[in-house]
Amino acid sequence: MSKKAETPVPAKPPRPMTGRTERTQALRSAIIDSAIKEFAAKGYAGASLRMIAGRTGIELGHLGYHFSTKMDLWQAAVAALFDAMPKAADIPLATTPAEASANVGQLIFDYASFCITHPEHIQIVFGESAAGGERLDWVARHYLDDTVAGLARHIDAAHRFGVLANVPASVFIAAMVGMSAINFALPPLRDILLGGGLDLGMMQTLLGRLLPAEPDSRE
């Protein structure tokens, strides 16, 4: 006798988050936000887990329940910043000179505006760059290498279409990062050199000078 076909069992829908789960996630996010401010202001060595817990409004022992080590928390803070950054890889690669020019303009706008709204990003990365070592290597391996590759892809396309000054991608990226570093990580030097901070419009104008006023109309 033939076996009766089995009726497939429908997959169980994911369980909705409980109030406790939501509170745990909210607290973890709050800890990370506090850590970002602390690491940006004082660097890794100077940052205090006790201060981070105090900023969050919890006991130090409670912080340890979510992050077992200072390095774990630092990595979570850096990851949160880079996850919030606009991704060059999300921009379709240009197929015309006008698109190539627009893409580079978008890169400039995205990076400048991100650094203005998230100055801790450049403060932490610049601080680790000065120190060197395993933390900078971790940032490069997990985030910087891919970020630079995504930017370079669009800059190289702009070169091919002839809509960007003949500046290597590495130099263009260094100009974007360097301008943000002076603006947010070295305020005393910024004030001497520039007489004050750069706003988004000023950063766009300065970096945009590498783009011709009118892109080549060639397809």
mmCIF file with all atom_site columns, C-alpha atoms in Angstrom, residues 30-206:
data_model
loop_
_atom_site.group_PDB
_atom_site.id
_atom_site.type_symbol
_atom_site.label_atom_id
_atom_site.label_alt_id
_atom_site.label_comp_id
_atom_site.label_asym_id
_atom_site.label_entity_id
_atom_site.label_seq_id
_atom_site.pdbx_PDB_ins_code
_atom_site.Cartn_x
_atom_site.Cartn_y
_atom_site.Cartn_z
_atom_site.occupancy
_atom_site.B_iso_or_equiv
_atom_site.pdbx_formal_charge
_atom_site.auth_seq_id
_atom_site.auth_comp_id
_atom_site.auth_asym_id
_atom_site.auth_atom_id
_atom_site.pdbx_PDB_model_num
ATOM 1   C CA . ALA A 1 30  ? 22.715 53.252 24.887  1.00 0.00 ? 30  ALA A CA 1
ATOM 2   C CA . ILE A 1 31  ? 25.961 51.724 26.178  1.00 0.00 ? 31  ILE A CA 1
ATOM 3   C CA . ILE A 1 32  ? 27.460 51.835 22.696  1.00 0.00 ? 32  ILE A CA 1
ATOM 4   C CA . ASP A 1 33  ? 26.429 55.480 22.257  1.00 0.00 ? 33  ASP A CA 1
ATOM 5   C CA . SER A 1 34  ? 28.089 56.363 25.562  1.00 0.00 ? 34  SER A CA 1
ATOM 6   C CA . ALA A 1 35  ? 31.184 54.396 24.586  1.00 0.00 ? 35  ALA A CA 1
ATOM 7   C CA . ILE A 1 36  ? 31.471 56.215 21.253  1.00 0.00 ? 36  ILE A CA 1
ATOM 8   C CA . LYS A 1 37  ? 31.545 59.569 23.040  1.00 0.00 ? 37  LYS A CA 1
ATOM 9   C CA . GLU A 1 38  ? 34.028 58.364 25.651  1.00 0.00 ? 38  GLU A CA 1
ATOM 10  C CA . PHE A 1 39  ? 36.444 56.724 23.191  1.00 0.00 ? 39  PHE A CA 1
ATOM 11  C CA . ALA A 1 40  ? 36.252 59.728 20.854  1.00 0.00 ? 40  ALA A CA 1
ATOM 12  C CA . ALA A 1 41  ? 36.991 62.196 23.648  1.00 0.00 ? 41  ALA A CA 1
ATOM 13  C CA . LYS A 1 42  ? 39.719 60.266 25.483  1.00 0.00 ? 42  LYS A CA 1
ATOM 14  C CA . GLY A 1 43  ? 41.051 57.567 23.178  1.00 0.00 ? 43  GLY A CA 1
ATOM 15  C CA . TYR A 1 44  ? 41.165 53.898 24.036  1.00 0.00 ? 44  TYR A CA 1
ATOM 16  C CA . ALA A 1 45  ? 43.712 54.151 26.828  1.00 0.00 ? 45  ALA A CA 1
ATOM 17  C CA . GLY A 1 46  ? 42.071 57.135 28.501  1.00 0.00 ? 46  GLY A CA 1
ATOM 18  C CA . ALA A 1 47  ? 38.497 55.910 28.209  1.00 0.00 ? 47  ALA A CA 1
ATOM 19  C CA . SER A 1 48  ? 36.936 54.664 31.438  1.00 0.00 ? 48  SER A CA 1
ATOM 20  C CA . LEU A 1 49  ? 34.412 51.847 31.601  1.00 0.00 ? 49  LEU A CA 1
ATOM 21  C CA . ARG A 1 50  ? 33.134 53.373 34.829  1.00 0.00 ? 50  ARG A CA 1
ATOM 22  C CA . MET A 1 51  ? 32.516 56.673 33.019  1.00 0.00 ? 51  MET A CA 1
ATOM 23  C CA . ILE A 1 52  ? 30.764 54.856 30.176  1.00 0.00 ? 52  ILE A CA 1
ATOM 24  C CA . ALA A 1 53  ? 28.522 53.096 32.665  1.00 0.00 ? 53  ALA A CA 1
ATOM 25  C CA . GLY A 1 54  ? 27.845 56.412 34.395  1.00 0.00 ? 54  GLY A CA 1
ATOM 26  C CA . ARG A 1 55  ? 26.985 58.118 31.095  1.00 0.00 ? 55  ARG A CA 1
ATOM 27  C CA . THR A 1 56  ? 24.498 55.317 30.455  1.00 0.00 ? 56  THR A CA 1
ATOM 28  C CA . GLY A 1 57  ? 23.021 55.469 33.951  1.00 0.00 ? 57  GLY A CA 1
ATOM 29  C CA . ILE A 1 58  ? 23.932 51.907 34.957  1.00 0.00 ? 58  ILE A CA 1
ATOM 30  C CA . GLU A 1 59  ? 26.298 50.227 37.405  1.00 0.00 ? 59  GLU A CA 1
ATOM 31  C CA . LEU A 1 60  ? 29.726 49.133 36.172  1.00 0.00 ? 60  LEU A CA 1
ATOM 32  C CA . GLY A 1 61  ? 28.864 45.504 36.825  1.00 0.00 ? 61  GLY A CA 1
ATOM 33  C CA . HIS A 1 62  ? 25.784 45.788 34.645  1.00 0.00 ? 62  HIS A CA 1
ATOM 34  C CA . LEU A 1 63  ? 27.939 47.017 31.755  1.00 0.00 ? 63  LEU A CA 1
ATOM 35  C CA . GLY A 1 64  ? 30.060 43.881 32.093  1.00 0.00 ? 64  GLY A CA 1
ATOM 36  C CA . TYR A 1 65  ? 26.957 41.773 31.528  1.00 0.00 ? 65  TYR A CA 1
ATOM 37  C CA . HIS A 1 66  ? 26.714 43.184 27.978  1.00 0.00 ? 66  HIS A CA 1
ATOM 38  C CA . PHE A 1 67  ? 30.414 43.581 27.113  1.00 0.00 ? 67  PHE A CA 1
ATOM 39  C CA . SER A 1 68  ? 32.918 41.324 28.781  1.00 0.00 ? 68  SER A CA 1
ATOM 40  C CA . THR A 1 69  ? 36.006 43.432 27.968  1.00 0.00 ? 69  THR A CA 1
ATOM 41  C CA . LYS A 1 70  ? 36.923 46.991 27.079  1.00 0.00 ? 70  LYS A CA 1
ATOM 42  C CA . MET A 1 71  ? 38.060 45.767 23.654  1.00 0.00 ? 71  MET A CA 1
ATOM 43  C CA . ASP A 1 72  ? 34.665 44.150 23.000  1.00 0.00 ? 72  ASP A CA 1
ATOM 44  C CA . LEU A 1 73  ? 32.962 47.454 23.740  1.00 0.00 ? 73  LEU A CA 1
ATOM 45  C CA . TRP A 1 74  ? 35.437 49.446 21.647  1.00 0.00 ? 74  TRP A CA 1
ATOM 46  C CA . GLN A 1 75  ? 34.893 47.154 18.677  1.00 0.00 ? 75  GLN A CA 1
ATOM 47  C CA . ALA A 1 76  ? 31.117 47.461 19.054  1.00 0.00 ? 76  ALA A CA 1
ATOM 48  C CA . ALA A 1 77  ? 31.446 51.269 19.143  1.00 0.00 ? 77  ALA A CA 1
ATOM 49  C CA . VAL A 1 78  ? 33.600 51.358 16.004  1.00 0.00 ? 78  VAL A CA 1
ATOM 50  C CA . ALA A 1 79  ? 31.272 48.920 14.242  1.00 0.00 ? 79  ALA A CA 1
ATOM 51  C CA . ALA A 1 80  ? 28.260 51.100 15.038  1.00 0.00 ? 80  ALA A CA 1
ATOM 52  C CA . LEU A 1 81  ? 29.953 54.137 13.499  1.00 0.00 ? 81  LEU A CA 1
ATOM 53  C CA . PHE A 1 82  ? 30.983 52.390 10.305  1.00 0.00 ? 82  PHE A CA 1
ATOM 54  C CA . ASP A 1 83  ? 27.602 50.691 9.985   1.00 0.00 ? 83  ASP A CA 1
ATOM 55  C CA . ALA A 1 84  ? 25.998 54.148 10.045  1.00 0.00 ? 84  ALA A CA 1
ATOM 56  C CA . MET A 1 85  ? 28.273 55.477 7.307   1.00 0.00 ? 85  MET A CA 1
ATOM 57  C CA . PRO A 1 86  ? 26.793 55.755 3.783   1.00 0.00 ? 86  PRO A CA 1
ATOM 58  C CA . LYS A 1 87  ? 28.230 52.981 1.628   1.00 0.00 ? 87  LYS A CA 1
ATOM 59  C CA . ALA A 1 88  ? 29.882 53.820 -1.677  1.00 0.00 ? 88  ALA A CA 1
ATOM 60  C CA . ALA A 1 89  ? 29.116 50.256 -2.750  1.00 0.00 ? 89  ALA A CA 1
ATOM 61  C CA . ASP A 1 90  ? 25.392 51.114 -2.638  1.00 0.00 ? 90  ASP A CA 1
ATOM 62  C CA . ILE A 1 91  ? 25.825 53.679 -5.442  1.00 0.00 ? 91  ILE A CA 1
ATOM 63  C CA . PRO A 1 92  ? 25.480 52.105 -8.922  1.00 0.00 ? 92  PRO A CA 1
ATOM 64  C CA . LEU A 1 93  ? 28.652 52.402 -10.988 1.00 0.00 ? 93  LEU A CA 1
ATOM 65  C CA . ALA A 1 94  ? 28.430 55.153 -13.598 1.00 0.00 ? 94  ALA A CA 1
ATOM 66  C CA . THR A 1 95  ? 27.779 54.386 -17.252 1.00 0.00 ? 95  THR A CA 1
ATOM 67  C CA . THR A 1 96  ? 28.026 57.992 -18.503 1.00 0.00 ? 96  THR A CA 1
ATOM 68  C CA . PRO A 1 97  ? 30.251 60.996 -17.755 1.00 0.00 ? 97  PRO A CA 1
ATOM 69  C CA . ALA A 1 98  ? 27.343 62.822 -16.111 1.00 0.00 ? 98  ALA A CA 1
ATOM 70  C CA . GLU A 1 99  ? 26.686 59.860 -13.794 1.00 0.00 ? 99  GLU A CA 1
ATOM 71  C CA . ALA A 1 100 ? 30.390 59.599 -12.964 1.00 0.00 ? 100 ALA A CA 1
ATOM 72  C CA . SER A 1 101 ? 30.529 63.278 -12.018 1.00 0.00 ? 101 SER A CA 1
ATOM 73  C CA . ALA A 1 102 ? 27.325 62.998 -9.970  1.00 0.00 ? 102 ALA A CA 1
ATOM 74  C CA . ASN A 1 103 ? 28.656 59.925 -8.168  1.00 0.00 ? 103 ASN A CA 1
ATOM 75  C CA . VAL A 1 104 ? 31.830 61.683 -7.055  1.00 0.00 ? 104 VAL A CA 1
ATOM 76  C CA . GLY A 1 105 ? 29.747 64.620 -5.886  1.00 0.00 ? 105 GLY A CA 1
ATOM 77  C CA . GLN A 1 106 ? 27.590 62.183 -3.925  1.00 0.00 ? 106 GLN A CA 1
ATOM 78  C CA . LEU A 1 107 ? 30.672 60.612 -2.329  1.00 0.00 ? 107 LEU A CA 1
ATOM 79  C CA . ILE A 1 108 ? 31.861 64.040 -1.219  1.00 0.00 ? 108 ILE A CA 1
ATOM 80  C CA . PHE A 1 109 ? 28.468 64.987 0.170   1.00 0.00 ? 109 PHE A CA 1
ATOM 81  C CA . ASP A 1 110 ? 27.946 61.632 1.942   1.00 0.00 ? 110 ASP A CA 1
ATOM 82  C CA . TYR A 1 111 ? 31.350 61.603 3.616   1.00 0.00 ? 111 TYR A CA 1
ATOM 83  C CA . ALA A 1 112 ? 31.399 65.262 4.597   1.00 0.00 ? 112 ALA A CA 1
ATOM 84  C CA . SER A 1 113 ? 27.875 65.191 5.991   1.00 0.00 ? 113 SER A CA 1
ATOM 85  C CA . PHE A 1 114 ? 28.551 61.941 7.854   1.00 0.00 ? 114 PHE A CA 1
ATOM 86  C CA . CYS A 1 115 ? 31.655 63.374 9.528   1.00 0.00 ? 115 CYS A CA 1
ATOM 87  C CA . ILE A 1 116 ? 29.735 66.494 10.520  1.00 0.00 ? 116 ILE A CA 1
ATOM 88  C CA . THR A 1 117 ? 26.934 64.448 12.112  1.00 0.00 ? 117 THR A CA 1
ATOM 89  C CA . HIS A 1 118 ? 29.304 61.763 13.470  1.00 0.00 ? 118 HIS A CA 1
ATOM 90  C CA . PRO A 1 119 ? 32.561 63.577 14.346  1.00 0.00 ? 119 PRO A CA 1
ATOM 91  C CA . GLU A 1 120 ? 33.404 60.726 16.727  1.00 0.00 ? 120 GLU A CA 1
ATOM 92  C CA . HIS A 1 121 ? 34.129 58.591 13.664  1.00 0.00 ? 121 HIS A CA 1
ATOM 93  C CA . ILE A 1 122 ? 37.092 60.663 12.556  1.00 0.00 ? 122 ILE A CA 1
ATOM 94  C CA . GLN A 1 123 ? 38.212 61.322 16.138  1.00 0.00 ? 123 GLN A CA 1
ATOM 95  C CA . ILE A 1 124 ? 38.441 57.616 16.920  1.00 0.00 ? 124 ILE A CA 1
ATOM 96  C CA . VAL A 1 125 ? 40.017 56.600 13.614  1.00 0.00 ? 125 VAL A CA 1
ATOM 97  C CA . PHE A 1 126 ? 42.507 59.475 13.686  1.00 0.00 ? 126 PHE A CA 1
ATOM 98  C CA . GLY A 1 127 ? 43.440 58.664 17.274  1.00 0.00 ? 127 GLY A CA 1
ATOM 99  C CA . GLU A 1 128 ? 44.054 55.028 16.429  1.00 0.00 ? 128 GLU A CA 1
ATOM 100 C CA . SER A 1 129 ? 46.030 56.044 13.344  1.00 0.00 ? 129 SER A CA 1
ATOM 101 C CA . ALA A 1 130 ? 48.392 58.047 15.522  1.00 0.00 ? 130 ALA A CA 1
ATOM 102 C CA . ALA A 1 131 ? 48.803 55.161 17.943  1.00 0.00 ? 131 ALA A CA 1
ATOM 103 C CA . GLY A 1 132 ? 49.014 52.341 15.396  1.00 0.00 ? 132 GLY A CA 1
ATOM 104 C CA . GLY A 1 133 ? 48.929 48.718 16.471  1.00 0.00 ? 133 GLY A CA 1
ATOM 105 C CA . GLU A 1 134 ? 46.330 45.976 16.734  1.00 0.00 ? 134 GLU A CA 1
ATOM 106 C CA . ARG A 1 135 ? 43.259 48.196 17.008  1.00 0.00 ? 135 ARG A CA 1
ATOM 107 C CA . LEU A 1 136 ? 44.076 50.120 13.832  1.00 0.00 ? 136 LEU A CA 1
ATOM 108 C CA . ASP A 1 137 ? 44.807 46.811 12.094  1.00 0.00 ? 137 ASP A CA 1
ATOM 109 C CA . TRP A 1 138 ? 41.375 45.573 13.205  1.00 0.00 ? 138 TRP A CA 1
ATOM 110 C CA . VAL A 1 139 ? 39.647 48.687 11.846  1.00 0.00 ? 139 VAL A CA 1
ATOM 111 C CA . ALA A 1 140 ? 41.497 48.404 8.539   1.00 0.00 ? 140 ALA A CA 1
ATOM 112 C CA . ARG A 1 141 ? 40.747 44.706 8.169   1.00 0.00 ? 141 ARG A CA 1
ATOM 113 C CA . HIS A 1 142 ? 37.061 44.966 9.029   1.00 0.00 ? 142 HIS A CA 1
ATOM 114 C CA . TYR A 1 143 ? 36.136 48.383 7.624   1.00 0.00 ? 143 TYR A CA 1
ATOM 115 C CA . LEU A 1 144 ? 38.761 50.680 6.122   1.00 0.00 ? 144 LEU A CA 1
ATOM 116 C CA . ASP A 1 145 ? 39.937 48.371 3.341   1.00 0.00 ? 145 ASP A CA 1
ATOM 117 C CA . ASP A 1 146 ? 36.400 47.833 2.029   1.00 0.00 ? 146 ASP A CA 1
ATOM 118 C CA . THR A 1 147 ? 35.503 51.504 2.467   1.00 0.00 ? 147 THR A CA 1
ATOM 119 C CA . VAL A 1 148 ? 38.529 52.660 0.474   1.00 0.00 ? 148 VAL A CA 1
ATOM 120 C CA . ALA A 1 149 ? 37.898 50.066 -2.239  1.00 0.00 ? 149 ALA A CA 1
ATOM 121 C CA . GLY A 1 150 ? 34.282 51.235 -2.592  1.00 0.00 ? 150 GLY A CA 1
ATOM 122 C CA . LEU A 1 151 ? 35.337 54.873 -2.940  1.00 0.00 ? 151 LEU A CA 1
ATOM 123 C CA . ALA A 1 152 ? 38.172 54.070 -5.345  1.00 0.00 ? 152 ALA A CA 1
ATOM 124 C CA . ARG A 1 153 ? 35.779 52.213 -7.641  1.00 0.00 ? 153 ARG A CA 1
ATOM 125 C CA . HIS A 1 154 ? 33.798 55.385 -8.328  1.00 0.00 ? 154 HIS A CA 1
ATOM 126 C CA . ILE A 1 155 ? 36.843 57.633 -8.483  1.00 0.00 ? 155 ILE A CA 1
ATOM 127 C CA . ASP A 1 156 ? 38.480 55.364 -11.058 1.00 0.00 ? 156 ASP A CA 1
ATOM 128 C CA . ALA A 1 157 ? 35.267 55.442 -13.107 1.00 0.00 ? 157 ALA A CA 1
ATOM 129 C CA . ALA A 1 158 ? 35.311 59.248 -12.992 1.00 0.00 ? 158 ALA A CA 1
ATOM 130 C CA . HIS A 1 159 ? 38.884 59.186 -14.276 1.00 0.00 ? 159 HIS A CA 1
ATOM 131 C CA . ARG A 1 160 ? 37.894 56.911 -17.147 1.00 0.00 ? 160 ARG A CA 1
ATOM 132 C CA . PHE A 1 161 ? 35.124 59.306 -18.171 1.00 0.00 ? 161 PHE A CA 1
ATOM 133 C CA . GLY A 1 162 ? 37.417 62.312 -17.822 1.00 0.00 ? 162 GLY A CA 1
ATOM 134 C CA . VAL A 1 163 ? 35.279 64.142 -15.268 1.00 0.00 ? 163 VAL A CA 1
ATOM 135 C CA . LEU A 1 164 ? 37.760 64.198 -12.398 1.00 0.00 ? 164 LEU A CA 1
ATOM 136 C CA . ALA A 1 165 ? 41.084 65.970 -12.114 1.00 0.00 ? 165 ALA A CA 1
ATOM 137 C CA . ASN A 1 166 ? 44.040 63.673 -12.696 1.00 0.00 ? 166 ASN A CA 1
ATOM 138 C CA . VAL A 1 167 ? 44.461 62.869 -9.027  1.00 0.00 ? 167 VAL A CA 1
ATOM 139 C CA . PRO A 1 168 ? 45.028 59.265 -7.904  1.00 0.00 ? 168 PRO A CA 1
ATOM 140 C CA . ALA A 1 169 ? 42.142 57.749 -5.985  1.00 0.00 ? 169 ALA A CA 1
ATOM 141 C CA . SER A 1 170 ? 44.358 57.368 -2.930  1.00 0.00 ? 170 SER A CA 1
ATOM 142 C CA . VAL A 1 171 ? 45.176 61.096 -2.926  1.00 0.00 ? 171 VAL A CA 1
ATOM 143 C CA . PHE A 1 172 ? 41.518 62.067 -3.410  1.00 0.00 ? 172 PHE A CA 1
ATOM 144 C CA . ILE A 1 173 ? 40.465 59.867 -0.475  1.00 0.00 ? 173 ILE A CA 1
ATOM 145 C CA . ALA A 1 174 ? 43.335 61.216 1.633   1.00 0.00 ? 174 ALA A CA 1
ATOM 146 C CA . ALA A 1 175 ? 42.097 64.760 0.903   1.00 0.00 ? 175 ALA A CA 1
ATOM 147 C CA . MET A 1 176 ? 38.581 63.866 2.093   1.00 0.00 ? 176 MET A CA 1
ATOM 148 C CA . VAL A 1 177 ? 39.853 62.169 5.243   1.00 0.00 ? 177 VAL A CA 1
ATOM 149 C CA . GLY A 1 178 ? 42.519 64.769 5.943   1.00 0.00 ? 178 GLY A CA 1
ATOM 150 C CA . MET A 1 179 ? 40.081 67.656 5.717   1.00 0.00 ? 179 MET A CA 1
ATOM 151 C CA . SER A 1 180 ? 37.754 65.912 8.145   1.00 0.00 ? 180 SER A CA 1
ATOM 152 C CA . ALA A 1 181 ? 40.637 65.041 10.458  1.00 0.00 ? 181 ALA A CA 1
ATOM 153 C CA . ILE A 1 182 ? 41.741 68.669 10.703  1.00 0.00 ? 182 ILE A CA 1
ATOM 154 C CA . ASN A 1 183 ? 38.145 69.791 11.150  1.00 0.00 ? 183 ASN A CA 1
ATOM 155 C CA . PHE A 1 184 ? 37.186 67.388 13.930  1.00 0.00 ? 184 PHE A CA 1
ATOM 156 C CA . ALA A 1 185 ? 40.275 65.740 15.398  1.00 0.00 ? 185 ALA A CA 1
ATOM 157 C CA . LEU A 1 186 ? 42.649 68.725 15.490  1.00 0.00 ? 186 LEU A CA 1
ATOM 158 C CA . PRO A 1 187 ? 40.546 71.813 16.321  1.00 0.00 ? 187 PRO A CA 1
ATOM 159 C CA . PRO A 1 188 ? 43.496 73.966 17.505  1.00 0.00 ? 188 PRO A CA 1
ATOM 160 C CA . LEU A 1 189 ? 45.366 73.377 14.233  1.00 0.00 ? 189 LEU A CA 1
ATOM 161 C CA . ARG A 1 190 ? 42.138 73.881 12.281  1.00 0.00 ? 190 ARG A CA 1
ATOM 162 C CA . ASP A 1 191 ? 41.567 77.254 13.907  1.00 0.00 ? 191 ASP A CA 1
ATOM 163 C CA . ILE A 1 192 ? 45.131 78.371 13.128  1.00 0.00 ? 192 ILE A CA 1
ATOM 164 C CA . LEU A 1 193 ? 45.021 77.242 9.512   1.00 0.00 ? 193 LEU A CA 1
ATOM 165 C CA . LEU A 1 194 ? 41.400 77.944 8.657   1.00 0.00 ? 194 LEU A CA 1
ATOM 166 C CA . GLY A 1 195 ? 40.239 80.432 11.252  1.00 0.00 ? 195 GLY A CA 1
ATOM 167 C CA . GLY A 1 196 ? 37.425 78.163 12.407  1.00 0.00 ? 196 GLY A CA 1
ATOM 168 C CA . GLY A 1 197 ? 35.503 75.039 11.551  1.00 0.00 ? 197 GLY A CA 1
ATOM 169 C CA . LEU A 1 198 ? 34.411 73.910 8.118   1.00 0.00 ? 198 LEU A CA 1
ATOM 170 C CA . ASP A 1 199 ? 30.723 73.399 7.520   1.00 0.00 ? 199 ASP A CA 1
ATOM 171 C CA . LEU A 1 200 ? 29.240 71.002 4.991   1.00 0.00 ? 200 LEU A CA 1
ATOM 172 C CA . GLY A 1 201 ? 29.045 73.612 2.232   1.00 0.00 ? 201 GLY A CA 1
ATOM 173 C CA . MET A 1 202 ? 32.684 74.608 2.644   1.00 0.00 ? 202 MET A CA 1
ATOM 174 C CA . MET A 1 203 ? 33.857 70.994 2.597   1.00 0.00 ? 203 MET A CA 1
ATOM 175 C CA . GLN A 1 204 ? 31.813 70.282 -0.532  1.00 0.00 ? 204 GLN A CA 1
ATOM 176 C CA . THR A 1 205 ? 33.183 73.395 -2.247  1.00 0.00 ? 205 THR A CA 1
ATOM 177 C CA . LEU A 1 206 ? 36.812 72.613 -1.492  1.00 0.00 ? 206 LEU A CA 1
#
